[in-house]
């Protein structure tokens, strides 16, 4: 069925059966109008070729100097670190950051988008929730304001800044192979696109190095409590008779913390020194990874550059928006650095 | 010199030499007007008995459902934990949280206040920066909207929710005395009121238990990087010939993480088990404290209740505000729970 086309906001308002001011209000801030009216407008939008973004953008031209930052959770220090850097960078450039977390819940990500729109932010930097994201939530945001993604790319064709997981996992796998027994990969549940990239890079690198890859999938149900997942997975392996190898590469540092705690509780000595029983490595260079016992060998994402590039791309989009220029979305992929410590 | 009194907004605008709409704008959102004008109004305010809050409140009556949350830093998982709980509680009650961090910098705390006012939040829950806070920043916020403090009380007479540091430190000192050598207290720099409370409770409890208190002051310059401070302080003590005792109570868990890492690096075996060299305990029940090697004995603040009470007090203040009721500020002090793990 061909979608209906409307010439103007008035035409479309009439078709929705709402007044023109109500329709304006909807594009300006969907939370200001009654839910029943909102639903009517949204149903009409689906059946039409009407381009709300064009109108929304004009309506919203008078925006604030506020920039929204939306992440899945602030309980993960990687997000905290990047968000802090983004905030400081924005403030240095005369913008005011406003941070909202979706608490890893799709319905709260959708609410967070509504809140950001009601605050009339000039743009947003978003780490999408991944598999759980509701497409409609991010669509509403990108229709209204410039958006840049970081950490995990979105289903939309948006500017993106992230870690080069192929490079970073290859670097640590090569290091572990060079310095001892090739690693077994302890994976996390795949909730985001970047976890796939890490697992694939592990497999490819092991084969290139002439070793058979061995990926241990996490059997706990998906969760963002990675320390607990790592602890439980190790306990399961111990219960089944022991570990599958003497070198474990964990998909992230938080999972490695849990794995280390479980190994320690089982009486194993962790480290690369003489007389140790097991090597454990992580990925991300969590702020606490230098203070674990022993300190954790890991890959440091280039957080300062991720933050700087995300802000740069966003402010460029905001300017282009103001100048009515359309630019192709950029993609910035940054290499990580091996941090050799005592654990592996 | 008696301060000048004004009867109305018009009178006061005339005295400032600004138009009435500009003055309204100032109370509505000080960031909307030129700095030179803002300074002129602020100078006039200081010399008068004019009560901006009254007018500001009337002007701002049409506020949003947004609630601001302002904390010194999100790099501290205690704030992350309480903020997350506050956010979920607010959302459950139909309010939308907006989080801003002052990155432990007084000038950014002041900017954060301006941002919150420009967002027209209906109220704010604040963990003040402590010693570094600029009095003017918080004054502007409390003049305009209801504010509740948590973690560390403010210099103002505001509703407050926090941990009972006298009780919590007494509980862990008693436990440590009961189960082994009395503890030495490794203190953090005193940037907030609640750190004094902890040190005083340690001293008082040790005396009550019949032991001489020994407080090791942190010699690093004040910083929120507590893990680093703990690590450095231990290194200093090792360099001077050794530790002052076999049981160390750290002022918070993050400091304890650093202390544990330094003890481990020096070859000491940490724990309460037979054959261990040193016991280390913390305070706060940091999310990672159960995953350290060994797991950390600590006091768990009642984070869920701190969050619930802060939201309850704030929403009550918002209602009272709307009903033009004046109520006495409340103070809720919550007990913490001993979490016995392997480190002490």
XYZ file of C-alpha atoms in Angstrom:
688
model
C 0.000 0.000 0.000
C 1.409 3.371 -0.999
C 1.910 5.706 1.920
C 0.006 8.946 1.994
C 1.905 12.176 1.384
C 1.222 15.502 3.078
C 2.366 18.894 1.934
C 2.270 20.772 5.185
C 1.952 20.579 8.896
C -1.657 21.840 8.618
C -2.593 19.071 6.201
C -1.099 16.488 8.448
C -2.674 17.904 11.595
C -6.079 17.760 9.909
C -5.478 14.149 8.868
C -4.579 13.236 12.461
C -7.659 14.970 13.766
C -5.600 17.206 16.061
C -5.034 20.940 16.064
C -1.930 22.408 14.509
C -0.603 23.681 17.899
C -1.056 20.200 19.363
C 0.914 18.716 16.498
C 3.649 21.298 17.010
C 3.690 20.436 20.658
C 4.062 16.778 19.754
C 7.192 17.411 17.694
C 8.505 19.851 20.203
C 8.045 17.595 23.186
C 5.898 14.480 22.886
C 5.569 14.295 26.656
C 3.531 17.492 26.796
C 0.448 16.021 25.208
C -2.045 13.397 26.294
C -1.100 9.804 25.619
C -4.234 9.091 23.579
C -3.475 12.059 21.301
C 0.160 11.050 21.037
C -0.840 7.570 19.963
C -3.189 8.963 17.330
C -0.418 11.084 15.850
C 2.035 8.217 15.954
C -0.393 5.907 14.176
C -0.913 8.519 11.443
C 2.847 8.996 11.108
C 3.317 5.289 10.449
C 0.808 5.356 7.586
C 2.295 8.416 5.922
C 5.383 9.715 4.210
C 5.218 12.751 6.406
C 8.701 13.728 7.548
C 8.425 14.812 11.130
C 12.139 15.388 11.420
C 12.055 18.295 9.002
C 9.345 20.027 10.964
C 10.731 18.973 14.306
C 14.024 20.509 13.354
C 12.514 23.810 12.421
C 10.404 23.879 15.528
C 13.356 23.001 17.639
C 15.778 25.402 16.074
C 15.856 27.461 19.235
C 17.614 24.828 21.271
C 19.625 25.078 24.414
C 23.344 24.634 24.934
C 22.564 21.356 26.655
C 23.809 18.072 25.246
C 22.314 14.757 26.329
C 24.450 11.725 27.119
C 22.620 8.407 27.202
C 24.270 5.145 28.301
C 22.967 1.693 29.261
C 24.268 1.894 32.841
C 26.581 3.934 35.029
C 27.384 0.836 37.089
C 29.969 0.020 34.452
C 33.127 2.067 35.055
C 33.945 2.091 31.349
C 30.834 4.185 30.686
C 31.561 6.316 33.732
C 35.049 7.010 32.435
C 34.004 7.908 28.891
C 30.969 9.912 30.073
C 33.169 11.919 32.477
C 35.594 12.721 29.684
C 32.732 13.663 27.344
C 31.246 15.935 30.017
C 34.513 17.755 30.635
C 35.117 18.133 26.901
C 31.602 19.533 26.351
C 31.962 22.003 29.203
C 35.310 23.134 27.835
C 33.549 23.857 24.549
C 30.735 25.851 26.177
C 28.064 23.133 26.181
C 26.342 21.687 29.215
C 26.081 17.941 29.529
C 23.045 16.160 30.947
C 23.481 12.470 31.617
C 20.706 9.883 31.620
C 21.028 6.148 32.098
C 18.628 3.547 30.769
C 19.513 1.139 33.591
C 19.913 -1.552 30.908
C 16.116 -1.594 30.437
C 14.559 -0.934 27.005
C 11.494 0.823 28.436
C 13.732 3.167 30.424
C 15.861 3.865 27.343
C 12.645 4.940 25.621
C 11.698 7.149 28.586
C 15.193 8.625 28.627
C 14.737 9.691 25.002
C 11.490 11.445 25.935
C 13.201 13.205 28.823
C 16.048 14.373 26.581
C 13.575 15.730 24.035
C 11.623 17.533 26.718
C 14.865 19.145 27.888
C 15.392 20.462 24.353
C 18.990 19.286 24.181
C 20.835 20.426 21.064
C 22.190 16.944 20.408
C 22.964 13.643 22.076
C 25.843 11.213 22.475
C 24.492 7.705 22.910
C 25.832 4.255 23.756
C 22.833 2.208 22.588
C 21.495 -0.592 24.737
C 22.225 -3.035 21.919
C 20.056 -6.092 21.374
C 17.415 -4.776 23.776
C 17.085 -1.294 22.229
C 13.662 -0.371 20.933
C 14.131 0.884 17.423
C 11.394 3.471 17.877
C 13.181 5.125 20.817
C 16.361 5.906 18.962
C 14.389 6.775 15.804
C 12.508 9.481 17.661
C 15.745 10.923 18.964
C 17.554 10.900 15.625
C 14.523 12.427 13.923
C 14.654 15.406 16.223
C 18.319 16.142 16.919
C 21.842 15.197 15.834
C 23.031 11.991 17.498
C 26.480 10.376 17.708
C 26.920 6.818 18.976
C 29.853 5.379 20.873
C 30.926 1.965 22.177
C 28.361 -0.013 20.189
C 27.025 1.157 16.802
C 23.295 1.645 16.310
C 20.996 0.009 13.784
C 20.799 3.462 12.187
C 23.396 4.977 9.955
C 24.743 7.399 12.571
C 28.186 8.853 13.222
C 30.033 6.361 15.419
C 33.168 6.276 17.570
C 34.418 3.023 19.045
C 37.183 0.623 19.880
C 38.888 -1.478 17.211
C 37.961 -4.810 18.758
C 39.586 -6.792 15.943
C 42.915 -5.079 16.640
C 42.669 -5.061 20.434
C 41.718 -8.699 20.906
C 44.324 -9.769 18.314
C 47.020 -7.868 20.244
C 46.321 -9.538 23.574
C 45.850 -13.017 22.050
C 49.223 -12.671 20.301
C 50.864 -11.503 23.519
C 49.423 -14.431 25.497
C 50.468 -16.962 22.821
C 53.968 -15.482 22.712
C 54.436 -15.575 26.486
C 52.917 -18.931 27.415
C 50.057 -21.308 26.747
C 47.514 -20.024 24.148
C 44.405 -18.590 25.831
C 40.938 -20.030 26.235
C 38.321 -17.274 25.709
C 35.747 -16.753 28.474
C 32.921 -14.996 26.700
C 30.168 -12.757 28.055
C 26.538 -12.955 26.862
C 26.275 -11.213 23.481
C 24.044 -8.236 24.211
C 25.960 -5.715 22.087
C 27.546 -5.740 18.647
C 31.028 -5.195 20.052
C 31.003 -8.508 21.959
C 30.634 -10.414 18.678
C 33.598 -8.534 17.303
C 35.751 -9.602 20.252
C 34.841 -13.280 19.994
C 35.410 -13.303 16.228
C 38.782 -11.636 16.588
C 39.821 -14.225 19.200
C 38.893 -17.066 16.849
C 40.585 -15.540 13.819
C 43.769 -14.644 15.694
C 44.121 -18.085 17.288
C 43.846 -19.696 13.843
C 46.388 -17.296 12.391
C 48.740 -18.200 15.239
C 48.228 -21.894 14.480
C 46.122 -22.777 17.516
C 42.631 -24.205 17.883
C 40.350 -21.538 19.415
C 38.282 -22.545 22.444
C 35.412 -20.244 23.393
C 33.607 -20.906 26.681
C 30.157 -19.378 26.394
C 28.707 -17.911 29.550
C 25.892 -20.133 30.778
C 24.324 -17.613 33.158
C 21.316 -15.781 31.803
C 22.213 -12.434 30.164
C 22.997 -9.707 32.690
C 25.224 -6.660 33.045
C 26.612 -7.971 36.362
C 29.760 -9.223 34.695
C 31.708 -9.910 37.920
C 29.004 -12.295 39.072
C 28.839 -13.953 35.639
C 32.612 -14.522 35.670
C 32.526 -15.929 39.187
C 29.647 -18.295 38.394
C 31.160 -19.528 35.144
C 34.416 -20.429 36.894
C 32.516 -22.225 39.661
C 30.667 -24.257 37.034
C 33.954 -25.278 35.404
C 35.505 -26.219 38.743
C 32.405 -28.296 39.572
C 32.805 -30.153 36.286
C 36.348 -31.186 37.085
C 38.539 -28.185 36.315
C 39.492 -25.415 33.983
C 39.908 -25.956 30.222
C 43.366 -24.314 30.178
C 46.036 -22.484 32.144
C 45.532 -19.146 30.403
C 42.125 -17.463 30.416
C 41.310 -14.399 28.332
C 38.074 -12.790 29.553
C 35.869 -10.715 27.229
C 36.074 -7.799 29.663
C 37.806 -6.801 32.912
C 34.732 -7.050 35.091
C 34.257 -10.675 34.013
C 37.970 -11.195 34.768
C 37.517 -9.798 38.313
C 34.878 -12.449 38.969
C 37.046 -15.172 37.399
C 40.035 -14.122 39.551
C 37.933 -14.149 42.730
C 36.694 -17.672 41.945
C 40.216 -18.920 41.133
C 41.548 -17.377 44.368
C 38.712 -18.917 46.395
C 39.650 -22.317 44.913
C 43.208 -21.911 46.153
C 44.805 -21.211 42.773
C 47.712 -18.817 42.523
C 47.096 -16.300 39.720
C 49.872 -14.636 37.741
C 52.610 -14.883 35.184
C 55.379 -15.354 37.782
C 57.149 -18.656 38.442
C 55.042 -21.008 40.538
C 51.654 -19.577 39.582
C 48.847 -21.909 38.563
C 46.883 -19.817 36.136
C 47.079 -16.676 33.977
C 43.995 -14.442 33.646
C 43.692 -11.433 31.330
C 40.891 -8.991 30.602
C 39.907 -6.209 28.233
C 39.132 -2.495 28.882
C 41.613 -1.348 31.565
C 38.938 -0.817 34.208
C 40.083 1.784 36.789
C 40.474 -0.973 39.398
C 42.427 -3.374 37.176
C 45.736 -1.977 38.415
C 44.681 -2.574 42.036
C 43.600 -6.220 41.854
C 45.746 -8.906 43.515
C 47.612 -9.477 41.268
C 47.150 -6.481 38.972
C 45.289 -7.366 35.775
C 46.854 -7.600 32.300
C 44.390 -6.038 29.865
C 43.808 -3.903 26.754
C 43.260 -0.183 27.376
C 40.624 1.357 25.128
C 41.550 4.851 24.085
C 38.873 6.472 26.248
C 40.170 10.067 25.956
C 40.141 9.866 22.168
C 36.740 8.123 22.088
C 35.313 10.995 24.150
C 37.069 13.725 22.173
C 35.998 12.326 18.786
C 32.403 11.767 19.916
C 32.156 15.404 21.006
C 33.863 16.606 17.825
C 31.482 14.653 15.573
C 28.437 15.758 17.539
C 29.291 19.452 17.586
C 29.975 19.246 13.845
C 26.537 17.682 13.334
C 24.927 20.384 15.456
C 26.606 23.060 13.328
C 25.655 21.327 10.080
C 22.116 21.097 11.365
C 22.031 24.814 12.043
C 23.451 25.542 8.604
C 21.002 23.085 7.007
C 23.861 21.035 5.579
C 23.529 17.305 5.123
C 26.749 15.359 5.720
C 27.625 11.715 5.469
C 27.938 10.002 8.858
C 31.527 9.429 9.968
C 32.988 6.379 11.624
C 36.025 6.585 13.873
C 37.614 3.334 15.047
C 40.435 3.607 17.571
C 43.176 1.157 18.476
C 43.668 -0.080 22.040
C 46.955 -0.527 23.917
C 48.268 -3.613 25.683
C 48.761 -3.035 29.426
C 51.059 -5.753 30.756
C 50.624 -6.322 34.477
C 51.099 -9.252 36.852
C 48.073 -11.461 36.185
C 49.152 -12.738 32.742
C 23.963 49.356 57.287
C 20.276 48.462 57.021
C 19.433 46.605 53.851
C 17.022 48.154 51.447
C 13.540 46.664 51.160
C 11.504 46.406 47.962
C 7.812 45.807 47.702
C 7.602 44.358 44.243
C 9.462 42.941 41.355
C 8.961 46.230 39.448
C 10.535 48.239 42.257
C 13.469 45.954 42.423
C 13.937 45.871 38.627
C 14.007 49.668 38.586
C 16.590 49.715 41.383
C 18.795 47.292 39.441
C 18.466 49.364 36.312
C 17.110 46.436 34.314
C 13.726 45.827 32.745
C 11.134 43.765 34.516
C 11.224 40.994 31.846
C 15.013 40.802 32.202
C 14.681 40.408 35.952
C 12.077 37.678 35.457
C 14.426 35.981 33.073
C 17.172 36.149 35.679
C 15.078 34.310 38.259
C 13.749 31.943 35.693
C 17.132 31.016 34.263
C 20.186 33.138 35.102
C 22.054 31.715 32.133
C 19.703 33.380 29.662
C 20.931 36.886 30.322
C 24.216 38.671 29.725
C 26.879 38.228 32.368
C 27.233 41.960 32.979
C 23.487 42.264 33.622
C 23.532 39.192 35.823
C 26.299 40.668 37.920
C 24.407 43.918 38.297
C 21.328 42.107 39.577
C 23.391 39.953 41.904
C 25.121 43.000 43.376
C 21.729 44.654 43.999
C 20.416 41.468 45.589
C 23.266 41.454 48.092
C 22.475 44.986 49.204
C 18.755 44.368 49.631
C 16.241 42.378 51.616
C 14.601 41.421 48.387
C 13.595 37.785 48.489
C 14.274 36.354 45.076
C 13.168 32.899 46.106
C 9.592 34.031 46.627
C 9.411 35.496 43.171
C 11.508 32.788 41.637
C 9.122 30.251 43.038
C 6.103 31.957 41.619
C 7.764 32.391 38.281
C 8.864 28.826 38.276
C 5.614 27.345 39.428
C 5.115 25.789 36.036
C 7.960 23.377 36.427
C 8.649 20.114 34.704
C 8.484 16.611 36.062
C 12.270 16.534 35.920
C 14.322 16.122 39.071
C 18.024 16.988 39.135
C 20.593 14.758 40.812
C 23.944 16.385 41.536
C 26.932 14.439 42.883
C 30.663 15.192 43.204
C 31.710 12.377 40.860
C 30.338 9.295 39.171
C 33.775 7.649 39.350
C 32.860 6.592 42.864
C 30.640 3.500 42.741
C 28.894 4.503 45.965
C 27.409 7.535 44.221
C 26.659 5.436 41.151
C 24.780 2.949 43.281
C 22.712 5.517 45.201
C 22.069 7.624 42.074
C 20.844 4.541 40.186
C 18.461 3.684 42.998
C 17.248 7.299 43.199
C 16.664 7.345 39.435
C 14.637 4.141 39.465
C 12.605 5.352 42.459
C 11.878 8.697 40.769
C 10.817 7.024 37.545
C 8.540 4.679 39.469
C 6.891 7.765 40.975
C 6.392 9.472 37.608
C 9.360 11.861 37.757
C 12.263 11.993 35.346
C 15.772 12.127 36.734
C 18.556 14.168 35.173
C 22.019 13.513 36.550
C 24.877 16.002 36.593
C 28.329 15.528 38.106
C 30.554 18.317 39.353
C 33.678 16.236 38.633
C 34.860 17.160 42.155
C 35.479 20.755 40.968
C 33.780 23.722 42.687
C 33.471 25.746 39.473
C 31.759 22.808 37.774
C 29.412 22.359 40.735
C 28.404 25.979 40.240
C 27.896 25.413 36.502
C 25.884 22.292 37.242
C 23.527 24.369 39.383
C 23.019 26.785 36.489
C 22.327 23.910 34.136
C 19.766 22.415 36.520
C 18.007 25.767 36.853
C 17.952 26.231 33.103
C 16.343 22.797 32.787
C 13.578 23.948 35.154
C 13.798 20.869 37.324
C 11.103 20.675 39.993
C 13.633 19.812 42.697
C 17.090 18.393 43.242
C 18.806 15.690 45.265
C 22.370 16.723 45.988
C 25.503 15.188 47.497
C 27.444 18.407 48.111
C 31.105 18.623 47.177
C 31.944 19.341 50.821
C 34.857 21.561 51.761
C 35.262 22.741 48.174
C 31.596 23.722 47.631
C 30.945 27.360 46.802
C 28.277 28.547 49.158
C 26.741 30.730 46.451
C 26.137 27.767 44.138
C 24.001 25.793 46.537
C 22.329 28.997 47.790
C 21.094 29.774 44.299
C 19.692 26.280 43.958
C 17.946 26.244 47.336
C 16.502 29.692 46.680
C 14.803 28.466 43.548
C 13.693 24.894 44.183
C 13.353 22.283 46.934
C 16.628 20.495 47.619
C 17.426 17.370 49.640
C 21.017 16.424 50.487
C 22.460 12.965 50.903
C 25.813 11.444 51.906
C 27.266 14.669 53.323
C 25.101 17.412 54.871
C 25.236 20.944 53.470
C 26.109 24.166 55.255
C 22.417 25.041 54.828
C 19.610 23.765 56.937
C 18.293 21.335 54.332
C 16.561 17.972 54.571
C 19.286 15.337 54.771
C 19.607 11.564 54.429
C 22.838 9.800 55.310
C 24.738 6.995 56.933
C 25.123 6.770 60.693
C 28.923 6.909 60.665
C 29.145 6.805 64.465
C 27.243 3.515 64.510
C 28.850 1.974 61.436
C 32.473 2.634 62.362
C 31.789 1.555 65.966
C 30.349 -1.750 64.706
C 33.377 -2.677 62.586
C 35.911 -1.497 65.204
C 34.180 -3.658 67.819
C 34.145 -6.620 65.459
C 37.859 -6.248 64.675
C 38.777 -5.880 68.375
C 36.683 -8.943 69.222
C 38.261 -11.121 66.532
C 41.944 -10.164 66.756
C 44.348 -7.291 67.171
C 42.654 -3.854 67.530
C 42.712 -1.910 64.251
C 44.879 1.002 63.135
C 42.767 3.524 61.191
C 43.990 4.494 57.704
C 42.283 7.807 57.092
C 41.437 9.587 53.844
C 41.868 13.347 53.339
C 38.980 15.133 55.080
C 37.119 16.727 52.174
C 33.610 16.009 53.467
C 31.855 16.204 56.824
C 31.232 12.462 56.925
C 34.968 11.631 56.969
C 35.369 13.513 60.273
C 32.492 11.496 61.706
C 34.227 8.244 60.788
C 37.572 9.214 62.329
C 35.897 10.458 65.518
C 33.861 7.299 65.862
C 37.033 5.188 65.450
C 38.768 7.136 68.221
C 35.795 7.035 70.593
C 35.131 3.334 70.036
C 38.766 2.326 70.537
C 38.813 4.198 73.859
C 35.548 2.606 74.932
C 37.051 -0.797 74.128
C 40.117 0.061 76.225
C 42.603 0.525 73.371
C 44.747 3.447 72.320
C 43.501 4.729 68.921
C 46.078 5.138 66.163
C 45.013 7.213 63.139
C 47.361 7.288 60.143
C 46.604 10.447 58.223
C 46.928 10.234 54.467
C 49.989 12.185 53.378
C 49.076 12.421 49.679
C 47.513 15.703 48.629
C 43.695 15.617 48.727
C 42.171 13.713 45.814
C 39.151 11.534 45.073
C 41.390 8.778 43.652
C 41.164 6.799 46.866
C 42.714 3.575 45.492
C 45.853 5.454 44.560
C 45.944 7.228 47.939
C 45.669 3.891 49.765
C 48.404 2.334 47.646
C 50.753 5.279 48.149
C 50.178 5.476 51.904
C 51.040 1.792 52.313
C 54.170 2.205 50.193
C 55.265 5.090 52.434
C 54.811 2.978 55.544
C 56.715 0.046 54.019
C 59.533 2.416 53.065
C 59.722 3.628 56.661
C 60.239 0.133 57.985
C 56.821 -1.465 58.096
C 53.188 -1.267 59.031
C 52.009 0.135 62.387
C 49.819 -2.904 63.097
C 48.477 -6.213 61.828
C 44.894 -5.013 61.419
C 44.104 -2.035 59.189
C 40.704 -0.388 59.052
C 40.458 1.885 56.005
C 38.102 4.895 55.934
C 36.499 3.540 52.761
C 36.610 0.466 50.488
C 38.385 2.185 47.633
C 41.237 3.143 49.954
C 41.235 -0.487 51.153
C 41.576 -1.755 47.561
C 44.747 0.305 47.180
C 46.042 -0.848 50.568
C 45.405 -4.497 49.652
C 47.188 -4.134 46.313
C 50.243 -2.626 48.048
C 50.266 -5.334 50.735
C 49.986 -8.052 48.061
C 52.781 -6.462 46.003
C 54.983 -6.568 49.128
C 54.409 -10.294 49.463
C 52.029 -10.123 52.440
C 49.212 -12.620 52.733
C 45.946 -10.790 53.482
C 43.081 -12.344 55.419
C 41.657 -13.574 58.663
C 42.583 -17.217 58.011
C 45.403 -19.055 59.779
C 48.805 -18.151 58.341
C 47.841 -14.721 57.019
C 50.073 -11.722 57.725
C 47.594 -8.869 57.831
C 43.886 -8.090 58.143
C 42.408 -5.249 56.062
C 38.832 -3.937 56.333
C 36.944 -1.150 54.602
C 33.690 0.784 54.743
C 30.840 1.118 52.169
C 30.436 -2.344 50.597
C 31.621 -1.222 47.165
C 30.163 -3.469 44.421
C 33.601 -5.005 43.834
C 34.414 -5.667 47.492
C 33.008 -9.174 47.276
C 35.266 -9.930 44.288
C 38.647 -8.848 45.659
C 41.267 -11.491 46.519
C 40.453 -12.071 49.335
C 36.936 -10.626 49.520
C 36.757 -7.480 51.651
C 35.192 -7.231 55.116
C 33.291 -3.947 55.254
C 30.227 -2.011 56.446
C 27.323 -1.863 53.987
C 25.564 1.492 53.937
C 21.834 1.117 53.513
C 21.867 2.455 49.946
C 18.286 1.402 49.041
C 16.893 3.207 52.087
C 19.115 6.270 51.534
C 17.722 6.529 47.994
C 14.113 5.866 49.003
C 14.178 8.404 51.848
C 15.885 11.069 49.731
C 13.167 10.735 47.090
C 10.430 10.692 49.711
C 11.710 13.875 51.394
C 12.182 15.639 48.082
C 8.759 14.827 46.687
C 7.223 15.959 49.975
C 9.121 19.256 49.684
C 7.948 19.663 46.086
C 4.344 19.133 47.202
C 4.707 21.505 50.150
C 6.179 24.048 47.786
C 3.206 23.751 45.488
C 0.813 24.081 48.407
C 2.819 27.019 49.773
C 3.458 25.192 53.040
C 6.634 25.740 54.978
C 7.939 22.653 56.788
C 10.913 22.038 59.030
C 13.761 20.202 57.318
C 13.986 16.523 58.214
C 17.065 14.491 58.951
C 17.196 10.745 58.363
C 20.237 8.832 59.615
C 20.449 5.160 58.692
C 22.444 2.354 60.270
C 24.911 0.268 58.280
C 25.406 -3.512 58.382
C 28.615 -5.457 59.005
C 29.561 -7.641 56.022
C 32.035 -10.257 57.201
C 34.193 -11.586 54.406
C 37.688 -13.097 54.112
C 39.991 -10.073 54.408
C 39.463 -9.405 58.137
